[in-house]
Coordinates of C-alpha atoms in Angstrom, one line a residue:
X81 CA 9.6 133.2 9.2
X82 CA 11.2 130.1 10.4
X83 CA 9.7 128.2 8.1
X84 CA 10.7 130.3 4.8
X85 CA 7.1 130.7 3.9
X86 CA 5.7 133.9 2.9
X87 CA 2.4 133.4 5.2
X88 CA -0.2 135.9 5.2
X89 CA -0.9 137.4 8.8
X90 CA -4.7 138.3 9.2
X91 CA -5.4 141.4 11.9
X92 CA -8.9 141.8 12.4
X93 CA -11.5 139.6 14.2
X94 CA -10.6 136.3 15.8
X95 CA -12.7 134.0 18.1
X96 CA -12.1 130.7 19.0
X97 CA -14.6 129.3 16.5
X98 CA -14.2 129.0 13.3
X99 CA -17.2 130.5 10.9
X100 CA -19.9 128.9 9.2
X101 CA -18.7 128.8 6.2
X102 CA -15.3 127.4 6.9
X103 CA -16.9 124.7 8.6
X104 CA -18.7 124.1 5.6
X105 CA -16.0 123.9 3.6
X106 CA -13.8 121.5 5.8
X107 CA -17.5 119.0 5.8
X108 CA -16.7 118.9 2.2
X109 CA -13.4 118.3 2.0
X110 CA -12.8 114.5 1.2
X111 CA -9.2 115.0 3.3
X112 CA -10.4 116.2 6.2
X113 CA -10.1 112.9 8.9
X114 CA -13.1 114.9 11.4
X115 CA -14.9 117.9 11.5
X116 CA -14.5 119.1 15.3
X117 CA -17.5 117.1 17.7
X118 CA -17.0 119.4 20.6
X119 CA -17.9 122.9 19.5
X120 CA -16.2 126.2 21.0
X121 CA -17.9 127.5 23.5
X122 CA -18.8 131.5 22.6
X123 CA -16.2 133.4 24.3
X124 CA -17.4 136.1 26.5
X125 CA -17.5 139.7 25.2
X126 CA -13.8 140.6 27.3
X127 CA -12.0 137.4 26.5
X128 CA -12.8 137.8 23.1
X129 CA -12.2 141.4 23.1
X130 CA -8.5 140.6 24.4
X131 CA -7.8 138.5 21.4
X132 CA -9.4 140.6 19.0
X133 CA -6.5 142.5 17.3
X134 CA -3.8 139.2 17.8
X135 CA -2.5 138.1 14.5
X136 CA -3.9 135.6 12.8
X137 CA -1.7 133.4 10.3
X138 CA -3.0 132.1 7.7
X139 CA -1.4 128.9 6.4
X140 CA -1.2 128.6 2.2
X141 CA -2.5 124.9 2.7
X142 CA -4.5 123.4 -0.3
X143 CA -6.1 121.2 2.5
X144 CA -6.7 124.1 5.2
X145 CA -5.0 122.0 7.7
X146 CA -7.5 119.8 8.5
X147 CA -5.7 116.2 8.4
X148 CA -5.4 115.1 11.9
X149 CA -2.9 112.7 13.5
X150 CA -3.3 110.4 16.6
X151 CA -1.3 111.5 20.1
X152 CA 0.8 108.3 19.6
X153 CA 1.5 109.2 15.8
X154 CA 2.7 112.5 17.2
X155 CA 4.8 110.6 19.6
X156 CA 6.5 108.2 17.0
X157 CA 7.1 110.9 14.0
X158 CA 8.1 114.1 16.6
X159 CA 9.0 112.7 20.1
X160 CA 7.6 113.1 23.1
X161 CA 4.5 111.2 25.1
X162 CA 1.4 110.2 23.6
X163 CA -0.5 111.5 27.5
X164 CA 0.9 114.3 28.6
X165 CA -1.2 117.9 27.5
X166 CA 2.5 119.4 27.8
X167 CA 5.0 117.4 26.2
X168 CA 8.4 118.4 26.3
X169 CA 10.7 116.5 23.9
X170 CA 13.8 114.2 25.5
X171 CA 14.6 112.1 22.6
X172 CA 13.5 114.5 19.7
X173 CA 12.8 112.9 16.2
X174 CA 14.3 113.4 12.8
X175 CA 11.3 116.1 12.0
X176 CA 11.9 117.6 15.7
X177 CA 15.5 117.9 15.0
X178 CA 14.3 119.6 11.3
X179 CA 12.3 122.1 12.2
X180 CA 13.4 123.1 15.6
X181 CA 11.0 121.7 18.0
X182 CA 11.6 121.1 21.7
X183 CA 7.9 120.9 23.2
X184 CA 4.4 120.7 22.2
X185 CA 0.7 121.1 24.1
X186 CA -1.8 118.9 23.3
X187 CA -4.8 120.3 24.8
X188 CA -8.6 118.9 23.7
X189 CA -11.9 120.8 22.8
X190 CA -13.9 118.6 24.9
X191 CA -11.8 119.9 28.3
X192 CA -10.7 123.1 27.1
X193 CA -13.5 124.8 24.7
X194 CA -12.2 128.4 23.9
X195 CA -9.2 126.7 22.5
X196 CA -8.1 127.7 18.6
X197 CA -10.4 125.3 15.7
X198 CA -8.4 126.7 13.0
X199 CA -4.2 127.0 12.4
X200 CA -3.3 130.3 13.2
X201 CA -6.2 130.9 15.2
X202 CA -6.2 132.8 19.1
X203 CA -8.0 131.4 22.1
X204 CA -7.4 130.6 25.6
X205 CA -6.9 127.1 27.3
X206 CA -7.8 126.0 31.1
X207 CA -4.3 124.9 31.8
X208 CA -2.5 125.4 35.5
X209 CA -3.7 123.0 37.7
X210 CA -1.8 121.0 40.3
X211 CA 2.3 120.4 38.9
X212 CA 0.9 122.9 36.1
X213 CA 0.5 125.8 38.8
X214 CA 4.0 127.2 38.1
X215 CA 3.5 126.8 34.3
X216 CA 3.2 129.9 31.5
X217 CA 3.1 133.0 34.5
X218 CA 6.0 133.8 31.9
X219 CA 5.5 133.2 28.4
X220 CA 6.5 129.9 26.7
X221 CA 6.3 128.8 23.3
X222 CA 5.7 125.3 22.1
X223 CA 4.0 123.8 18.8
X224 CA 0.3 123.3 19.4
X225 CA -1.4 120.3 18.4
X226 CA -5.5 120.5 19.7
X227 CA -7.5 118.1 20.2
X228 CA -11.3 118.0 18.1
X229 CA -12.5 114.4 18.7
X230 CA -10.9 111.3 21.0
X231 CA -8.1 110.3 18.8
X232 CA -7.7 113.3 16.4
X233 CA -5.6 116.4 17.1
X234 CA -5.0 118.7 14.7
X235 CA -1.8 121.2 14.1
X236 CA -2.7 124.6 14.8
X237 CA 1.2 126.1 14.2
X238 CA 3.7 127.6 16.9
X239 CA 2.1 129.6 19.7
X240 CA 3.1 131.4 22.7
X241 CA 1.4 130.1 25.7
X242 CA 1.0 133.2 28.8
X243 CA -1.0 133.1 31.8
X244 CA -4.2 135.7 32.2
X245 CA -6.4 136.4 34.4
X246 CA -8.5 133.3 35.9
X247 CA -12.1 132.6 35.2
X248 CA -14.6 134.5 36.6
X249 CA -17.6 133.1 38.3
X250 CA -19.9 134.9 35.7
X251 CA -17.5 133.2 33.1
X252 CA -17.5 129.6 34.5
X253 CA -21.2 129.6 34.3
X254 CA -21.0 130.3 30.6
X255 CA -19.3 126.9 30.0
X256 CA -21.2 123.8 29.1
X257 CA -22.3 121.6 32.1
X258 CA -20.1 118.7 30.7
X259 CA -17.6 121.0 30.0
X260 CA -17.7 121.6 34.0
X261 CA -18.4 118.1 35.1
X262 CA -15.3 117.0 33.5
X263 CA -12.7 120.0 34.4
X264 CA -14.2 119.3 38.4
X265 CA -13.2 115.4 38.0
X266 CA -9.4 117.2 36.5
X267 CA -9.5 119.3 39.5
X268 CA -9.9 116.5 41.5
X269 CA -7.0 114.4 40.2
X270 CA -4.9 116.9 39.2
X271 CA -5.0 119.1 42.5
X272 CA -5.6 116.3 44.5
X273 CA -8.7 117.7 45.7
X274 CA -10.2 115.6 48.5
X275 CA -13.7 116.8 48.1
X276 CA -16.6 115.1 45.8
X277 CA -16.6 116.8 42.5
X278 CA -19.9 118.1 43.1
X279 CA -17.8 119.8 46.0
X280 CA -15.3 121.2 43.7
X281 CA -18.2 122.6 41.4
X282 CA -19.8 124.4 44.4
X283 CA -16.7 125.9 45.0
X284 CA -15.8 127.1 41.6
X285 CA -19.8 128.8 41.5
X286 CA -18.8 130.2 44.5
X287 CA -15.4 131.9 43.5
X288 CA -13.5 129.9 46.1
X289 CA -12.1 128.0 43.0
X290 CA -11.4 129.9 39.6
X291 CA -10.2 127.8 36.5
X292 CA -6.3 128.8 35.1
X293 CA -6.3 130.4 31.7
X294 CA -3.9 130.4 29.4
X295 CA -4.0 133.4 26.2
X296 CA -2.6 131.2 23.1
X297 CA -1.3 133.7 20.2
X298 CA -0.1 132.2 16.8
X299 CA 3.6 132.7 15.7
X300 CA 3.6 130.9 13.1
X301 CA 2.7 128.1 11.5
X302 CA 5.6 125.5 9.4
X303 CA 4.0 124.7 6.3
X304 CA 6.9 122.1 5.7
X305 CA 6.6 120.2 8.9
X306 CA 2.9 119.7 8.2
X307 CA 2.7 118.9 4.9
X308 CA 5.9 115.8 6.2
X309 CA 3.2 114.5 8.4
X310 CA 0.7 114.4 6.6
X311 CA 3.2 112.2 3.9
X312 CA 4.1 110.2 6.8
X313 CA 0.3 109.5 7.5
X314 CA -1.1 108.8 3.9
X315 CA 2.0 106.6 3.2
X316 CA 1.0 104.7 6.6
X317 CA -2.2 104.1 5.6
X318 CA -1.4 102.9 2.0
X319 CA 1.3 100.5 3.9
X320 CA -1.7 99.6 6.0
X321 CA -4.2 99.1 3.0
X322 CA -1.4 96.7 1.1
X323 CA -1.3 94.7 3.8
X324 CA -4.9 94.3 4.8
X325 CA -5.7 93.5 1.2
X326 CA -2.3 90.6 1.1
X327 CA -4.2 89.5 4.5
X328 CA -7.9 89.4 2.9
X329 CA -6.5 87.3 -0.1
X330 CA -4.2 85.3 2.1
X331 CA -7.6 84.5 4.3
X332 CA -9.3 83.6 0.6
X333 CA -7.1 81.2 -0.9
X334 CA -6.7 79.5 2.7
X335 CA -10.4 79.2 2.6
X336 CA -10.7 78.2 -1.2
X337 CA -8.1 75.8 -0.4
X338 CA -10.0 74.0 2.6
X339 CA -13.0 74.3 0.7
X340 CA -11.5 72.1 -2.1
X341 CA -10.3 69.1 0.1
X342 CA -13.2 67.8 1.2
X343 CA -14.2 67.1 -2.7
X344 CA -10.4 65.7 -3.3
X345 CA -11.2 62.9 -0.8
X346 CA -14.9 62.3 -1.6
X347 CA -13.3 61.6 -5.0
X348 CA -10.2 59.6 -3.7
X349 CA -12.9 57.7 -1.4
X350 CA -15.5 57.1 -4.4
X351 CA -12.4 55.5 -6.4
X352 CA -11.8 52.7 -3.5
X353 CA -15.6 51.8 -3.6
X354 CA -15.5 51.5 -7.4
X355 CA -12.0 49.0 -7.0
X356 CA -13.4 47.2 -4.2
X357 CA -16.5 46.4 -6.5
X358 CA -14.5 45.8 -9.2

């Protein structure tokens, strides 16, 4: 492995969901940052049949995985953008420079729900629109970050990234109706699609549109480079906590301190009146 860890590699089952019970362990886990708030749609008997018999890796992670880190913490500790879905690395970063990484996607749950929940996992993603068109018709491979909630993306590991067939109509269907809504509006932007979005949506229900998809197979998954980040994050927000505590005592004394004057020149102004009388 690239990595130097001796990672377990899983054949067997895989969907783009993770099971009951792991979710149940990750809501129990004090270091998990979010439990995913956009849950995988059920991949359709073919899709999932195609990922089946991918290997899984298994990461040897005390936490699972599950700390997440923000797109512009990505940015800052790797390289790259903090917008982009594919960001490909110009200025690379000490840990980019480490462990070998040149690109990473950054897709999200909410836009692309038969994406991996788990490191090491298979699923698909609903990439290839507009400058995208010419992406992954060979294979590519790039670290995968995914998104599970608005500022939260988690590390899934290394994957290659290959294009598939497209959606069928049958399969479009399947998706949830925000799921739709929003990939119509990306449609829109991305393809520069004149037509209202409820437009675009008829024409994906009628076949004249089909959504991209890309297959997403774990290579591995560098225990090293995640366990850094996660260092990186904790000791940020201990940095973070030091100094919101020196502010909250800084605010305290100012206000004990304004507090006090008043009484100072009551006092000060209670003396005169005594030596005037006097």
């Amino acid at each position: 492995m690239p990595n130097g860890a001796n990672l377990p590699v899983v054949r067997g089952p895989s969907t783009a969901g993770p099971s009951r019970d792991r979710n149940l362990k990750e809501e129990r886990d004090p270091s998990v940052d979010i439990v995913a708030v956009h849950p995988p749609s059920r991949l359709p008997p073919p899709r999932n049949q195609a990922i089946r018999n991918a290997p899984q890796i298994i990461p040897d992670l005390l936490d699972g995985g599950t700390v997440c880190f923000t797109r512009p913490f990505i940015s800052t500790h790797i390289g790259g953008g903090s917008q982009a879905l594919i960001s490909n690395i110009a200025a690379p970063k000490p840990l980019a420079l480490k462990f070998g990484i040149t690109s990473y996607l950054c897709p999200n749950l909410w836009e692309n729900p038969w994406c991996p929940t788990s490191p090491g996992m298979a699923g698909y993603m609903f990439v290839g629109l507009g400058e995208e068109i010419h992406k992954f018709v060979q294979p590519e491979v790039h670290e995968l970050f995914i998104g599970v909630a608005r500022t939260n993306y988690r590390l899934m590991g290394q994957y290659q990234a290959h294009r598939v067939e497209p959606l069928t109509v049958e399969e479009w269907l399947t998706l949830p109706d925000k799921v739709r809504s929003k990939y119509c509006e990306t449609t829109q932007r991305k393809a520069k699609d004149s037509r209202s979005v409820e437009g675009i949506s008829a024409a994906y229900e009628r076949g004249e549109l089909r959504v991209p998809c890309v297959k997403l197979t774990c290579l591995d998954f560098k225990e090293d480079l995640y366990k850094k980040l996660k260092a990186q994050k904790m000791g940020q927000n201990n940095t973070n906590s030091l100094s919101s505590q020196r502010s909250i005592k800084h605010e305290a004394a100012v206000m004990r301190s304004s507090q006090k004057r008043p009484r100072i020149e009551e006092t000060i102004e209670v003396d005169r009146f005594s030596a005037d009388s006097t």
